[in-house]
PDB file of C-alpha atoms and ligand atoms in Angstrom:
ATOM      1  CA  THR S 200      19.631  -8.563  23.701  1.00  0.00           C
ATOM      2  CA  ARG S 201      21.989  -8.926  20.869  1.00  0.00           C
ATOM      3  CA  ASN S 202      20.584 -10.890  17.978  1.00  0.00           C
ATOM      4  CA  LYS S 203      22.500 -13.113  15.621  1.00  0.00           C
ATOM      5  CA  MET S 204      22.581 -10.545  12.843  1.00  0.00           C
ATOM      6  CA  THR S 205      26.317 -10.064  13.016  1.00  0.00           C
ATOM      7  CA  PHE S 206      28.760  -9.909  10.174  1.00  0.00           C
ATOM      8  CA  GLU S 207      29.374 -13.628  10.539  1.00  0.00           C
ATOM      9  CA  GLY S 208      25.775 -14.451   9.887  1.00  0.00           C
ATOM     10  CA  THR S 209      24.322 -11.568   7.925  1.00  0.00           C
ATOM     11  CA  PRO S 210      20.681 -12.201   7.108  1.00  0.00           C
ATOM     12  CA  ARG S 211      20.061 -14.009   3.868  1.00  0.00           C
ATOM     13  CA  GLU S 212      16.811 -12.285   2.971  1.00  0.00           C
ATOM     14  CA  ARG S 213      16.834 -11.479  -0.716  1.00  0.00           C
ATOM     15  CA  THR S 214      14.803  -9.328  -3.040  1.00  0.00           C
ATOM     16  CA  PHE S 215      14.487  -9.023  -6.781  1.00  0.00           C
ATOM     17  CA  ILE S 216      15.033  -5.539  -8.159  1.00  0.00           C
ATOM     18  CA  CYS S 217      14.859  -4.755 -11.855  1.00  0.00           C
ATOM     19  CA  VAL S 218      15.992  -1.581 -13.584  1.00  0.00           C
ATOM     20  CA  LYS S 219      13.270  -1.164 -16.200  1.00  0.00           C
ATOM     21  CA  PRO S 220      14.016  -0.252 -19.850  1.00  0.00           C
ATOM     22  CA  ASP S 221      13.114   3.432 -19.407  1.00  0.00           C
ATOM     23  CA  SER S 222      15.765   3.917 -16.731  1.00  0.00           C
ATOM     24  CA  VAL S 223      18.382   2.044 -18.741  1.00  0.00           C
ATOM     25  CA  GLN S 224      17.697   4.523 -21.565  1.00  0.00           C
ATOM     26  CA  ARG S 225      17.780   7.470 -19.170  1.00  0.00           C
ATOM     27  CA  GLY S 226      21.118   6.526 -17.607  1.00  0.00           C
ATOM     28  CA  LEU S 227      19.746   5.712 -14.157  1.00  0.00           C
ATOM     29  CA  ILE S 228      21.289   2.263 -13.626  1.00  0.00           C
ATOM     30  CA  GLY S 229      24.128   3.582 -11.492  1.00  0.00           C
ATOM     31  CA  ASP S 230      21.931   5.682  -9.247  1.00  0.00           C
ATOM     32  CA  ILE S 231      19.564   2.794  -8.584  1.00  0.00           C
ATOM     33  CA  ILE S 232      22.448   0.482  -7.693  1.00  0.00           C
ATOM     34  CA  LYS S 233      23.995   3.181  -5.514  1.00  0.00           C
ATOM     35  CA  ARG S 234      20.909   3.554  -3.325  1.00  0.00           C
ATOM     36  CA  PHE S 235      20.914  -0.133  -2.398  1.00  0.00           C
ATOM     37  CA  GLU S 236      24.675  -0.302  -2.075  1.00  0.00           C
ATOM     38  CA  GLN S 237      25.004   2.712   0.203  1.00  0.00           C
ATOM     39  CA  LYS S 238      22.281   1.418   2.526  1.00  0.00           C
ATOM     40  CA  GLY S 239      24.488  -1.602   3.183  1.00  0.00           C
ATOM     41  CA  PHE S 240      22.688  -4.205   1.102  1.00  0.00           C
ATOM     42  CA  LYS S 241      24.728  -6.738  -0.801  1.00  0.00           C
ATOM     43  CA  LEU S 242      24.449  -7.271  -4.538  1.00  0.00           C
ATOM     44  CA  VAL S 243      24.365 -10.998  -5.202  1.00  0.00           C
ATOM     45  CA  ALA S 244      23.388 -11.087  -8.882  1.00  0.00           C
ATOM     46  CA  MET S 245      23.038  -8.699 -11.795  1.00  0.00           C
ATOM     47  CA  LYS S 246      22.906  -8.861 -15.591  1.00  0.00           C
ATOM     48  CA  MET S 247      21.766  -6.877 -18.592  1.00  0.00           C
ATOM     49  CA  MET S 248      19.378  -8.582 -20.951  1.00  0.00           C
ATOM     50  CA  GLN S 249      16.453  -8.283 -23.290  1.00  0.00           C
ATOM     51  CA  ALA S 250      13.562 -10.117 -21.595  1.00  0.00           C
ATOM     52  CA  SER S 251      11.403 -12.453 -23.661  1.00  0.00           C
ATOM     53  CA  GLU S 252       7.650 -11.994 -23.796  1.00  0.00           C
ATOM     54  CA  GLU S 253       7.305 -15.396 -22.132  1.00  0.00           C
ATOM     55  CA  LEU S 254       9.456 -14.368 -19.163  1.00  0.00           C
ATOM     56  CA  LEU S 255       7.640 -11.050 -18.751  1.00  0.00           C
ATOM     57  CA  LYS S 256       4.232 -12.711 -18.849  1.00  0.00           C
ATOM     58  CA  ALA S 257       5.363 -15.170 -16.183  1.00  0.00           C
ATOM     59  CA  HIS S 258       6.856 -12.396 -14.065  1.00  0.00           C
ATOM     60  CA  TYR S 259       3.631 -10.369 -14.145  1.00  0.00           C
ATOM     61  CA  GLU S 260       1.216 -13.340 -14.202  1.00  0.00           C
ATOM     62  CA  GLU S 261      -0.831 -11.924 -11.289  1.00  0.00           C
ATOM     63  CA  HIS S 262      -1.795  -9.019 -13.577  1.00  0.00           C
ATOM     64  CA  ALA S 263      -2.669 -11.121 -16.643  1.00  0.00           C
ATOM     65  CA  ALA S 264      -6.316 -10.065 -16.641  1.00  0.00           C
ATOM     66  CA  LYS S 265      -5.693  -6.359 -16.072  1.00  0.00           C
ATOM     67  CA  PRO S 266      -6.083  -3.784 -18.842  1.00  0.00           C
ATOM     68  CA  PHE S 267      -2.550  -2.522 -18.279  1.00  0.00           C
ATOM     69  CA  PHE S 268      -1.047  -6.005 -18.805  1.00  0.00           C
ATOM     70  CA  PRO S 269      -0.418  -5.860 -22.596  1.00  0.00           C
ATOM     71  CA  PRO S 270       1.182  -2.388 -22.492  1.00  0.00           C
ATOM     72  CA  LEU S 271       3.169  -3.429 -19.408  1.00  0.00           C
ATOM     73  CA  VAL S 272       4.646  -6.472 -21.166  1.00  0.00           C
ATOM     74  CA  LYS S 273       5.414  -4.298 -24.205  1.00  0.00           C
ATOM     75  CA  TYR S 274       7.115  -1.647 -22.058  1.00  0.00           C
ATOM     76  CA  MET S 275       9.229  -4.193 -20.203  1.00  0.00           C
ATOM     77  CA  GLY S 276      10.267  -5.767 -23.502  1.00  0.00           C
ATOM     78  CA  SER S 277      10.999  -2.465 -25.223  1.00  0.00           C
ATOM     79  CA  GLY S 278      14.743  -2.572 -24.560  1.00  0.00           C
ATOM     80  CA  PRO S 279      17.388  -4.073 -22.338  1.00  0.00           C
ATOM     81  CA  LEU S 280      16.764  -4.136 -18.626  1.00  0.00           C
ATOM     82  CA  VAL S 281      18.930  -4.909 -15.612  1.00  0.00           C
ATOM     83  CA  PRO S 282      17.617  -7.540 -13.196  1.00  0.00           C
ATOM     84  CA  MET S 283      19.403  -7.742  -9.856  1.00  0.00           C
ATOM     85  CA  VAL S 284      19.228  -9.632  -6.567  1.00  0.00           C
ATOM     86  CA  TRP S 285      19.999  -7.778  -3.335  1.00  0.00           C
ATOM     87  CA  GLU S 286      20.504  -9.342   0.072  1.00  0.00           C
ATOM     88  CA  GLY S 287      20.339  -8.106   3.649  1.00  0.00           C
ATOM     89  CA  GLN S 288      18.224  -7.709   6.747  1.00  0.00           C
ATOM     90  CA  GLY S 289      14.779  -6.392   5.815  1.00  0.00           C
ATOM     91  CA  VAL S 290      15.755  -5.910   2.183  1.00  0.00           C
ATOM     92  CA  VAL S 291      12.319  -6.748   0.750  1.00  0.00           C
ATOM     93  CA  LYS S 292      10.401  -4.131   2.725  1.00  0.00           C
ATOM     94  CA  MET S 293      13.176  -1.545   2.607  1.00  0.00           C
ATOM     95  CA  GLY S 294      13.577  -2.189  -1.122  1.00  0.00           C
ATOM     96  CA  ARG S 295       9.968  -1.167  -1.619  1.00  0.00           C
ATOM     97  CA  MET S 296      10.557   1.966   0.446  1.00  0.00           C
ATOM     98  CA  ILE S 297      13.657   2.868  -1.552  1.00  0.00           C
ATOM     99  CA  LEU S 298      11.634   2.310  -4.725  1.00  0.00           C
ATOM    100  CA  GLY S 299       8.490   4.158  -3.695  1.00  0.00           C
ATOM    101  CA  GLU S 300       4.821   3.746  -4.571  1.00  0.00           C
ATOM    102  CA  THR S 301       3.533   2.112  -7.744  1.00  0.00           C
ATOM    103  CA  ASN S 302       2.108   5.480  -8.794  1.00  0.00           C
ATOM    104  CA  PRO S 303       5.042   7.927  -8.832  1.00  0.00           C
ATOM    105  CA  LEU S 304       2.713  10.862  -8.220  1.00  0.00           C
ATOM    106  CA  ASP S 305       1.967   9.435  -4.751  1.00  0.00           C
ATOM    107  CA  ASP S 306       5.646   9.447  -3.853  1.00  0.00           C
ATOM    108  CA  GLN S 307       7.791  11.545  -1.645  1.00  0.00           C
ATOM    109  CA  PRO S 308      10.895  12.926  -3.301  1.00  0.00           C
ATOM    110  CA  GLY S 309      13.806  10.828  -2.103  1.00  0.00           C
ATOM    111  CA  THR S 310      12.454   7.561  -3.417  1.00  0.00           C
ATOM    112  CA  ILE S 311      13.601   6.252  -6.800  1.00  0.00           C
ATOM    113  CA  ARG S 312      10.174   6.572  -8.402  1.00  0.00           C
ATOM    114  CA  GLY S 313       9.500   9.842  -6.576  1.00  0.00           C
ATOM    115  CA  ASP S 314      12.721  11.339  -7.854  1.00  0.00           C
ATOM    116  CA  TYR S 315      12.591  10.116 -11.428  1.00  0.00           C
ATOM    117  CA  SER S 316       9.115   9.373 -12.687  1.00  0.00           C
ATOM    118  CA  ILE S 317       5.590  10.623 -13.213  1.00  0.00           C
ATOM    119  CA  ARG S 318       3.667   7.787 -14.853  1.00  0.00           C
ATOM    120  CA  MET S 319       2.976   4.238 -13.617  1.00  0.00           C
ATOM    121  CA  ALA S 320       3.608   3.082 -17.168  1.00  0.00           C
ATOM    122  CA  LYS S 321       7.202   4.359 -16.915  1.00  0.00           C
ATOM    123  CA  ASN S 322       8.009   3.951 -13.248  1.00  0.00           C
ATOM    124  CA  VAL S 323      11.715   3.230 -13.546  1.00  0.00           C
ATOM    125  CA  ALA S 324      12.261   0.072 -11.486  1.00  0.00           C
ATOM    126  CA  HIS S 325      10.642  -3.026 -10.041  1.00  0.00           C
ATOM    127  CA  GLY S 326      10.973  -4.466  -6.537  1.00  0.00           C
ATOM    128  CA  SER S 327       9.440  -7.604  -5.031  1.00  0.00           C
ATOM    129  CA  ASP S 328       6.558  -6.926  -2.649  1.00  0.00           C
ATOM    130  CA  ALA S 329       7.096  -9.869  -0.263  1.00  0.00           C
ATOM    131  CA  VAL S 330       9.686 -12.468   0.692  1.00  0.00           C
ATOM    132  CA  GLU S 331       7.715 -15.200  -1.082  1.00  0.00           C
ATOM    133  CA  SER S 332       7.270 -13.266  -4.323  1.00  0.00           C
ATOM    134  CA  ALA S 333      10.971 -12.392  -4.190  1.00  0.00           C
ATOM    135  CA  LYS S 334      11.835 -16.103  -4.158  1.00  0.00           C
ATOM    136  CA  ARG S 335       9.558 -16.754  -7.116  1.00  0.00           C
ATOM    137  CA  GLU S 336      10.933 -13.821  -9.096  1.00  0.00           C
ATOM    138  CA  ILE S 337      14.593 -14.614  -8.348  1.00  0.00           C
ATOM    139  CA  SER S 338      14.132 -18.168  -9.608  1.00  0.00           C
ATOM    140  CA  LEU S 339      12.401 -16.896 -12.755  1.00  0.00           C
ATOM    141  CA  TRP S 340      15.183 -14.474 -13.677  1.00  0.00           C
ATOM    142  CA  PHE S 341      18.313 -16.191 -12.366  1.00  0.00           C
ATOM    143  CA  THR S 342      19.782 -19.670 -12.174  1.00  0.00           C
ATOM    144  CA  ASP S 343      21.250 -20.791  -8.845  1.00  0.00           C
ATOM    145  CA  SER S 344      24.770 -20.557 -10.253  1.00  0.00           C
ATOM    146  CA  GLU S 345      24.243 -16.875 -11.066  1.00  0.00           C
ATOM    147  CA  LEU S 346      23.651 -16.067  -7.371  1.00  0.00           C
ATOM    148  CA  ASN S 347      26.899 -15.164  -5.630  1.00  0.00           C
ATOM    149  CA  SER S 348      27.546 -15.992  -1.996  1.00  0.00           C
ATOM    150  CA  TRP S 349      30.044 -13.535  -0.617  1.00  0.00           C
ATOM    151  CA  SER S 350      30.641 -11.215   2.314  1.00  0.00           C
ATOM    152  CA  ARG S 351      31.061  -7.507   2.007  1.00  0.00           C
ATOM    153  CA  CYS S 352      34.225  -6.499   3.824  1.00  0.00           C
ATOM    154  CA  ASP S 353      32.202  -3.835   5.641  1.00  0.00           C
ATOM    155  CA  ASP S 354      29.423  -6.210   6.824  1.00  0.00           C
ATOM    156  CA  LYS S 355      31.005  -6.054  10.275  1.00  0.00           C
ATOM    157  CA  TRP S 356      30.535  -2.279  10.337  1.00  0.00           C
ATOM    158  CA  ILE S 357      26.956  -2.541   9.185  1.00  0.00           C
ATOM    159  CA  TYR S 358      25.638  -5.450  11.220  1.00  0.00           C
ATOM    160  CA  GLU S 359      27.761  -6.067  14.280  1.00  0.00           C
TER     161      GLU S 359
HETATM  162  N1  LIG U 175       1.117  -0.578 -13.867  1.00  0.00           N
HETATM  163  C1  LIG U 175       0.551   0.264 -14.806  1.00  0.00           C
HETATM  164  N2  LIG U 175      -0.715   0.735 -14.571  1.00  0.00           N
HETATM  165  C2  LIG U 175      -1.413   0.432 -13.454  1.00  0.00           C
HETATM  166  C3  LIG U 175      -0.831  -0.401 -12.507  1.00  0.00           C
HETATM  167  C4  LIG U 175       0.435  -0.892 -12.730  1.00  0.00           C
HETATM  168  O1  LIG U 175       1.160   0.557 -15.833  1.00  0.00           O
HETATM  169  O2  LIG U 175      -2.563   0.901 -13.309  1.00  0.00           O
HETATM  170  C5  LIG U 175       2.455  -1.115 -14.105  1.00  0.00           C
HETATM  171  C6  LIG U 175       3.544  -0.387 -13.331  1.00  0.00           C
HETATM  172  O3  LIG U 175       4.693  -0.282 -14.171  1.00  0.00           O
HETATM  173  C7  LIG U 175       3.797  -1.312 -12.157  1.00  0.00           C
HETATM  174  C8  LIG U 175       3.553  -2.680 -12.783  1.00  0.00           C
HETATM  175  O4  LIG U 175       2.496  -2.469 -13.707  1.00  0.00           O
HETATM  176  O5  LIG U 175       5.101  -1.161 -11.648  1.00  0.00           O
HETATM  177  C9  LIG U 175       3.161  -3.774 -11.824  1.00  0.00           C
HETATM  178  O6  LIG U 175       2.096  -3.339 -11.016  1.00  0.00           O
HETATM  179  P1  LIG U 175       2.088  -3.620  -9.439  1.00  0.00           P
HETATM  180  O7  LIG U 175       0.728  -3.258  -8.933  1.00  0.00           O
HETATM  181  O8  LIG U 175       2.589  -5.002  -9.182  1.00  0.00           O
HETATM  182  O9  LIG U 175       3.097  -2.512  -8.891  1.00  0.00           O
HETATM  183  P2  LIG U 175       4.581  -2.575  -8.309  1.00  0.00           P
HETATM  184  O10 LIG U 175       4.674  -3.826  -7.466  1.00  0.00           O
HETATM  185  O11 LIG U 175       5.531  -2.593  -9.479  1.00  0.00           O
HETATM  186  O12 LIG U 175       4.719  -1.311  -7.504  1.00  0.00           O
END
C-alpha cells in the first residue's frame, strides 16, 4: 500500500553532516553537497565556521577517553569547516552509506571517504550514526532558527 511519504508530507528525518577542515582545504565542499542533493535529500541548514575546542569536545564526547581524541579535536579545529543538516526519508542511514566507513581503506570507491581519503585522521566528512545522535549533534551545532523548513519543488517527483 501507498505510505504517507508523499511530497505533501516528506519525512522529517534529519542528519548532521560536517565537511571537515581537510576537505574544505582540498576544495571538496561542492562535491559533498552534490552527493546529498542529487539523491533527493533536502538541505535545511549550512554554515562555514571555525569550531571552538569546547564545541568539538562536546561533539566527540563519546570518544573522550580514546587515544585519538586529542589529535581528533586538533584536526577538527585546524581550519574552517562546514556543518550541514540534511533531511529526507532514511537520511541518517543513507548518509552513512554515502560517507563510507570510518576507515577509508575499508571503503568501496563511490563513497565520499572511499573516493577521497586514506587515513581515519583525515577522513573528509562526518555523518551522524543514528537518529538520536543526529538530534543531539544538530542541537549542538545549530540553533532552531538556523533550521529552514521548506519544500523542494521536485519533492513530488522524488516521493510521490
Ligand atoms: N578517528 C581516528 N582514529 C580512530 C578512530 C577514529 O582518527 O582510530 C577519527 C575519525 O576522523 C573519525 C572520528 O575520529 O571520523 C570519529 O570516530 P567514529 O568512530 O565516531 O567514526 P565516524 O562516526 O566518524 O565514522
